[in-house]
CSV table of C-alpha atoms in Angstrom, one decimal:
chain,number,residue,atom,x,y,z
A,1,MET,CA,-42.3,9.5,23.0
A,2,ASP,CA,-40.8,6.6,25.0
A,3,ALA,CA,-40.4,8.5,28.2
A,4,GLU,CA,-38.9,5.6,30.0
A,5,TYR,CA,-35.9,6.0,28.4
A,6,THR,CA,-33.4,8.7,29.9
A,7,ILE,CA,-30.4,10.5,28.5
A,8,ASP,CA,-28.1,8.4,30.7
A,9,GLU,CA,-29.5,5.3,29.1
A,10,CYS,CA,-29.3,6.5,25.6
A,11,VAL,CA,-25.7,7.5,26.2
A,12,GLN,CA,-25.0,4.2,27.8
A,13,LEU,CA,-26.5,2.3,24.6
A,14,LEU,CA,-24.5,4.3,22.1
A,15,ALA,CA,-21.3,4.4,24.1
A,16,SER,CA,-21.1,0.7,23.8
A,17,TYR,CA,-20.3,0.9,20.2
A,18,LEU,CA,-17.2,3.1,21.1
A,19,THR,CA,-16.0,1.1,24.2
A,20,ASN,CA,-16.3,-2.3,22.7
A,21,PRO,CA,-13.5,-3.8,20.5
A,22,TRP,CA,-14.1,-3.2,16.8
A,23,GLN,CA,-14.8,-6.5,15.0
A,24,ARG,CA,-15.5,-5.3,11.5
A,25,GLN,CA,-13.3,-6.0,8.5
A,26,ARG,CA,-14.4,-3.3,6.3
A,27,ALA,CA,-16.2,0.0,6.6
A,28,PRO,CA,-19.9,-0.5,7.8
A,29,LYS,CA,-22.4,-1.0,5.0
A,30,GLY,CA,-24.1,2.3,3.9
A,31,PHE,CA,-21.2,4.3,5.8
A,32,ASP,CA,-20.5,6.9,3.1
A,33,GLU,CA,-24.1,7.3,2.0
A,34,ALA,CA,-25.1,8.1,5.7
A,35,LEU,CA,-22.2,10.4,6.3
A,36,THR,CA,-23.1,12.3,3.1
A,37,THR,CA,-26.8,12.5,4.0
A,38,ALA,CA,-26.1,13.8,7.6
A,39,ARG,CA,-23.6,16.5,6.3
A,40,SER,CA,-26.4,17.6,3.8
A,41,GLU,CA,-29.0,17.8,6.6
A,42,SER,CA,-29.5,20.8,8.9
A,43,THR,CA,-32.0,19.6,11.6
A,44,SER,CA,-31.8,15.8,11.7
A,45,THR,CA,-30.8,13.8,14.7
A,46,ALA,CA,-27.8,12.4,12.6
A,47,ARG,CA,-26.5,16.2,12.1
A,48,VAL,CA,-26.9,17.0,15.7
A,49,PHE,CA,-24.4,13.9,16.5
A,50,LEU,CA,-22.1,14.8,13.6
A,51,ASP,CA,-22.0,18.4,14.8
A,52,ALA,CA,-20.9,17.0,18.1
A,53,GLY,CA,-18.0,15.1,16.6
A,54,PHE,CA,-17.2,12.1,14.4
A,55,HIS,CA,-17.1,9.9,17.4
A,56,ALA,CA,-20.5,10.7,18.5
A,57,TRP,CA,-22.1,10.4,14.9
A,58,LEU,CA,-20.4,7.0,14.4
A,59,ALA,CA,-21.9,5.7,17.5
A,60,TYR,CA,-25.4,6.8,16.4
A,61,PHE,CA,-24.8,5.4,12.9
A,62,LEU,CA,-23.9,2.1,14.1
A,63,ALA,CA,-26.8,1.9,16.7
A,64,THR,CA,-29.3,2.7,13.8
A,65,GLU,CA,-27.4,0.7,11.2
A,66,HIS,CA,-29.3,-2.7,11.8
A,67,GLU,CA,-32.4,-1.3,13.6
A,68,GLY,CA,-34.6,-3.2,11.2
A,69,ARG,CA,-33.4,-6.5,12.1
A,70,HIS,CA,-35.3,-8.7,14.7
A,71,HIS,CA,-32.8,-10.7,16.6
A,72,LYS,CA,-32.5,-10.8,20.4
A,73,GLY,CA,-32.4,-7.3,22.0
A,74,GLN,CA,-32.9,-5.6,18.7
A,75,SER,CA,-36.6,-4.5,19.9
A,76,ALA,CA,-35.2,-2.6,22.9
A,77,LYS,CA,-32.6,-0.9,21.1
A,78,ARG,CA,-35.1,0.1,18.5
A,79,LYS,CA,-37.4,1.7,21.2
A,80,ALA,CA,-34.4,3.5,22.7
A,81,ILE,CA,-33.2,4.9,19.3
A,82,THR,CA,-36.9,6.0,18.6
A,83,ALA,CA,-37.0,7.7,22.1
A,84,LEU,CA,-33.6,9.4,21.3
A,85,GLN,CA,-34.8,10.7,17.8
A,86,GLN,CA,-38.0,12.2,19.4
A,87,PHE,CA,-35.8,14.1,22.2
A,88,PRO,CA,-35.9,17.9,22.0
A,89,ILE,CA,-32.9,19.1,20.4
A,90,GLU,CA,-31.4,20.0,23.6
A,91,ARG,CA,-31.5,16.7,24.9
A,92,GLN,CA,-30.1,15.2,21.9
A,93,ASN,CA,-27.2,17.8,22.2
A,94,GLN,CA,-26.5,16.4,25.7
A,95,VAL,CA,-26.4,12.9,24.4
A,96,ALA,CA,-24.1,13.8,21.6
A,97,MET,CA,-21.7,15.9,23.7
A,98,ALA,CA,-21.5,13.1,26.2
A,99,LEU,CA,-20.5,10.6,23.5
A,100,ALA,CA,-18.1,13.1,22.1
A,101,ASN,CA,-16.1,12.7,25.5
A,102,VAL,CA,-16.2,8.8,25.7
A,103,ASP,CA,-12.7,7.3,25.4
A,104,ALA,CA,-13.0,4.8,22.4
A,105,HIS,CA,-11.5,1.4,22.5
A,106,PRO,CA,-7.9,1.3,20.7
A,107,THR,CA,-9.5,-0.8,18.0
A,108,VAL,CA,-12.2,1.6,17.7
A,109,GLN,CA,-9.9,4.4,17.6
A,110,SER,CA,-7.9,2.9,14.8
A,111,ALA,CA,-10.9,2.2,12.9
A,112,ILE,CA,-12.1,5.8,13.3
A,113,GLU,CA,-8.6,7.0,11.7
A,114,ASP,CA,-9.2,4.6,8.8
A,115,LEU,CA,-12.8,5.8,8.3
A,116,ARG,CA,-11.9,9.4,8.3
A,117,HIS,CA,-9.0,9.0,5.7
A,118,PRO,CA,-10.4,7.3,2.8
A,119,LYS,CA,-6.8,6.6,1.2
A,120,ARG,CA,-6.0,4.5,4.3
A,121,ARG,CA,-9.2,2.6,4.3
A,122,ARG,CA,-8.9,1.8,0.6
A,123,LEU,CA,-5.3,0.6,1.3
A,124,THR,CA,-6.6,-1.7,4.1
A,125,ASP,CA,-9.6,-3.0,2.0
A,126,ALA,CA,-7.1,-3.8,-1.0
A,127,THR,CA,-4.7,-5.7,1.4
A,128,MET,CA,-7.6,-7.7,2.8
A,129,SER,CA,-8.8,-8.6,-0.6
A,130,VAL,CA,-5.4,-10.0,-1.6
A,131,THR,CA,-5.3,-12.2,1.6
A,132,SER,CA,-8.9,-13.3,1.2
A,133,THR,CA,-9.6,-17.0,0.1
A,134,THR,CA,-12.2,-15.6,-2.4
A,135,LEU,CA,-10.6,-13.2,-4.8
A,136,THR,CA,-12.5,-11.1,-7.3
A,137,GLN,CA,-10.9,-9.8,-10.6
A,138,THR,CA,-12.6,-6.4,-10.6
A,139,ALA,CA,-11.7,-3.8,-8.0
A,140,SER,CA,-14.5,-2.2,-6.0
A,141,PRO,CA,-15.0,1.4,-6.9
A,142,PRO,CA,-13.3,3.8,-4.7
A,143,MET,CA,-15.4,5.0,-1.7
A,144,ALA,CA,-16.4,8.6,-1.5
A,145,ASP,CA,-13.9,11.2,0.1
A,146,ILE,CA,-15.3,11.8,3.4
A,147,HIS,CA,-12.3,13.9,4.7
A,148,GLU,CA,-12.5,16.8,2.4
A,149,PRO,CA,-16.1,17.6,1.2
A,150,ALA,CA,-16.6,20.0,-1.8
A,151,THR,CA,-18.4,22.4,0.4
A,152,PRO,CA,-17.4,23.3,4.0
A,153,THR,CA,-20.2,22.6,6.5
A,154,ILE,CA,-20.7,23.6,10.2
A,155,THR,CA,-18.7,20.4,11.0
A,156,GLU,CA,-15.4,22.0,9.8
A,157,PRO,CA,-13.7,25.2,10.7
A,158,THR,CA,-13.5,27.3,7.9
A,159,VAL,CA,-11.6,30.7,6.9
A,160,TYR,CA,-13.8,33.5,5.2
A,161,ASN,CA,-12.6,36.5,3.4
A,162,PRO,CA,-14.7,39.3,1.9
A,163,GLU,CA,-14.0,37.6,-1.7
A,164,HIS,CA,-16.5,34.8,-0.4
A,165,ARG,CA,-13.6,32.2,-0.9
A,166,TYR,CA,-13.8,29.5,1.6
A,167,THR,CA,-10.8,27.2,2.7
A,168,PRO,CA,-11.4,24.4,5.0
A,169,ILE,CA,-8.8,23.9,7.7
A,170,GLY,CA,-8.0,21.0,10.0
A,171,MET,CA,-6.9,22.8,13.0
A,172,TRP,CA,-6.9,26.2,14.5
A,173,LYS,CA,-3.1,26.3,14.1
A,174,ALA,CA,-3.5,26.1,10.5
A,175,LEU,CA,-4.3,29.8,10.6
A,176,SER,CA,-0.7,30.8,11.2
A,177,SER,CA,0.9,34.2,11.7
A,178,ALA,CA,2.4,33.8,8.0
A,179,SER,CA,-1.1,33.1,6.4
A,180,ILE,CA,-2.6,36.1,8.2
A,181,GLU,CA,0.3,38.6,7.3
A,182,ALA,CA,-0.2,37.4,3.7
A,183,SER,CA,-3.6,38.8,3.7
A,184,ASN,CA,-4.6,42.4,3.4
A,185,GLN,CA,-8.0,41.8,4.8
A,186,GLU,CA,-9.3,40.7,7.9
A,187,GLN,CA,-10.2,36.9,8.1
A,188,THR,CA,-13.2,35.4,10.1
A,189,LEU,CA,-13.1,31.9,11.6
A,190,THR,CA,-16.4,30.0,12.0
A,191,GLY,CA,-17.8,26.5,12.1
A,192,ALA,CA,-16.4,25.5,15.7
A,193,LYS,CA,-17.1,21.9,16.6
A,194,ILE,CA,-19.1,21.0,19.9
A,195,ASN,CA,-16.5,18.6,21.2
A,196,GLY,CA,-14.0,21.4,20.7
A,197,LEU,CA,-16.1,23.7,22.8
A,198,VAL,CA,-16.5,21.0,25.6
A,199,SER,CA,-12.8,21.1,26.0
A,200,VAL,CA,-12.6,24.8,26.4
A,201,PHE,CA,-15.9,26.0,28.1
A,202,PRO,CA,-17.9,24.9,31.1
A,203,GLN,CA,-20.6,22.3,30.2
A,204,TRP,CA,-23.5,24.8,30.9
A,205,ILE,CA,-22.3,27.6,28.7
A,206,VAL,CA,-21.5,25.1,25.8
A,207,ARG,CA,-25.3,24.5,25.6
A,208,ALA,CA,-26.0,28.2,25.5
A,209,ILE,CA,-23.4,29.0,22.7
A,210,ARG,CA,-25.9,28.4,19.9
A,211,LYS,CA,-26.8,30.1,16.5
A,212,GLY,CA,-29.6,28.3,14.9
A,213,HIS,CA,-28.7,24.7,14.9
A,214,GLY,CA,-25.0,25.4,14.9
A,215,VAL,CA,-22.4,26.6,17.2
A,216,GLY,CA,-22.3,30.3,17.8
A,217,VAL,CA,-18.5,31.1,17.9
A,218,THR,CA,-16.8,33.7,15.6
A,219,MET,CA,-13.1,34.6,15.7
A,220,VAL,CA,-12.1,37.7,13.7
A,221,PHE,CA,-8.3,38.1,12.9
A,222,PRO,CA,-7.3,41.5,11.9
A,223,ALA,CA,-5.3,42.2,8.8
A,224,ASN,CA,-2.7,44.3,10.4
A,225,LEU,CA,-1.0,43.4,13.6
A,226,PRO,CA,1.0,46.3,14.8
A,227,THR,CA,2.2,44.6,18.0
A,228,GLY,CA,3.6,41.6,16.1
A,229,ARG,CA,1.2,39.3,18.1
A,230,VAL,CA,-1.7,37.2,16.8
A,231,GLN,CA,-4.8,38.9,18.1
A,232,CYS,CA,-8.4,38.4,17.5
A,233,LEU,CA,-11.9,39.4,18.7
A,234,MET,CA,-14.0,36.5,19.6
A,235,SER,CA,-17.8,36.7,19.8
A,236,LEU,CA,-20.4,34.3,21.2
A,237,ALA,CA,-23.8,33.9,20.1
A,238,ILE,CA,-25.9,33.0,23.2
A,239,SER,CA,-29.4,31.2,22.9
A,240,PRO,CA,-32.3,33.5,24.3
A,241,ASP,CA,-33.1,31.1,27.2
A,242,LYS,CA,-29.4,31.5,28.6
A,243,VAL,CA,-29.1,35.3,28.4
A,244,GLN,CA,-30.8,35.8,31.8
A,245,ARG,CA,-28.2,33.4,33.5
A,246,LEU,CA,-25.4,35.0,31.8
A,247,ALA,CA,-26.0,38.4,32.4
A,248,SER,CA,-26.6,37.5,36.2
A,249,VAL,CA,-23.5,35.6,36.5
A,250,LEU,CA,-21.2,38.1,34.9
A,251,PHE,CA,-22.6,41.4,35.7
A,252,ASP,CA,-24.8,40.7,38.8
A,253,ILE,CA,-28.0,42.1,37.0
A,254,HIS,CA,-31.5,40.9,36.4
A,255,LEU,CA,-33.1,40.9,33.0
A,256,GLU,CA,-36.9,40.9,32.3
A,257,ILE,CA,-39.0,40.3,29.2
A,258,GLU,CA,-42.2,42.1,28.8
A,259,ASP,CA,-44.4,42.2,25.6
A,260,GLY,CA,-41.5,40.9,23.7
A,261,PHE,CA,-39.0,43.7,25.0
A,262,ARG,CA,-36.2,42.8,27.1
A,263,PHE,CA,-35.3,45.1,30.3
A,264,VAL,CA,-32.4,45.5,32.5
A,265,VAL,CA,-33.6,45.8,36.1
A,266,HIS,CA,-31.3,47.8,38.3
A,267,ASN,CA,-31.5,47.7,42.2
A,268,ASN,CA,-35.0,45.9,41.7
A,269,THR,CA,-36.7,49.2,40.9
A,270,VAL,CA,-35.2,50.9,37.7
A,271,ARG,CA,-35.8,49.2,34.5
A,272,ILE,CA,-33.5,50.3,31.5
A,273,SER,CA,-34.8,49.4,28.1
A,274,PRO,CA,-31.9,48.9,25.5
A,275,ARG,CA,-32.6,51.2,22.6
A,276,PRO,CA,-31.5,49.8,20.3
A,277,GLU,CA,-28.9,47.9,22.3
A,278,ILE,CA,-27.0,48.3,25.6
A,279,TYR,CA,-23.3,47.3,26.3
A,280,LEU,CA,-22.4,45.8,29.8
A,281,GLN,CA,-18.6,45.9,30.7
A,282,GLY,CA,-16.6,45.0,33.7
A,283,ALA,CA,-17.2,41.5,34.9
A,284,ALA,CA,-15.3,40.3,38.0
A,285,GLU,CA,-12.7,37.7,37.4
A,286,LYS,CA,-14.5,34.9,39.3
A,287,ALA,CA,-17.4,35.4,37.1
A,288,ILE,CA,-15.4,35.3,34.0
A,289,ILE,CA,-13.8,32.0,35.1
A,290,GLU,CA,-17.4,30.6,35.8
A,291,CYS,CA,-18.7,31.3,32.5
A,292,LEU,CA,-15.8,31.0,30.1
A,293,GLY,CA,-13.6,28.4,31.8
A,294,ARG,CA,-9.9,28.5,33.1
A,295,ILE,CA,-8.2,28.3,29.6
A,296,LEU,CA,-9.9,31.4,28.0
A,297,SER,CA,-10.2,33.3,31.4
A,298,ASN,CA,-6.4,33.1,32.1
A,299,TYR,CA,-5.7,34.7,28.7
A,300,LEU,CA,-8.4,37.4,29.1
A,301,ILE,CA,-7.3,38.2,32.6
A,302,LEU,CA,-3.5,38.4,31.7
A,303,GLU,CA,-4.2,40.6,28.6
A,304,THR,CA,-6.3,43.0,30.6
A,305,LYS,CA,-3.4,43.4,33.1
A,306,GLU,CA,-0.8,43.7,30.4
A,307,GLU,CA,-3.0,46.4,28.6
A,308,LYS,CA,-3.1,48.4,31.9
A,309,LEU,CA,0.7,48.1,32.1
A,310,ARG,CA,1.0,49.6,28.5
A,311,GLU,CA,-1.1,52.5,29.4
A,312,PRO,CA,0.9,55.9,29.7
A,313,LEU,CA,1.2,57.2,33.2
């Protein structure tokens, strides 16, 4: 691996494709094919960037688009891309999440909107072909629809019901109270995006919320809402290497692993073995804020206080 390339250097290289003005007149060559391939893969570098968000994947795609060319500067770029592709997935995630937070140049942002919406992209291409000095009589075949894939993937939130019918949605608010009330069964929301997590959770916990190569966030909405309020049960899947820190911050306990078994160490002497599991409850407000961030913590703390007020005296 090219060890001389750091995470910051890779971020700087790829970010330039987002911060510099967009000079292209059409969609980059091979764009649709590359996006389709990234969506179909589960462990590739391209998929890591796609899971982080469209901005991150586009920067990676543009950086690798002409890597086979040999003009000035291409050799250094190829080495940096090779180093990035050989990074462990944790380091690739760090690069991808950093790119997801880059403020794109206005021209790049406009191009991204066109690329994400094929109808707008086809309209732009058609207008350009009319004003071009070289006209063709046969229209180009329509580009593949990249906005609504036939099968939802981890990059799009999805609603699941027990009948195994999946419905892609664009935003969390699409799951309105009306749609919940219309269903007699609970609904489970999965497929959160990494750039969405970054806007809600602290950076260190974002890297911990993992399920396989995806994001380990699940929101379960009950079928019946007796209080008239939208309620849900959110669960987070935490990667094994982050469990110790999370338990320490939230509950001030120490975990140990011996012979493949995890133990809860109490008062540095007593070891409790979960059989088959153990539930910990009662984290302090300060610890909740440190782990979950201010947005979710405010809701949790407020809801806890309201529940206490609703309890009978």
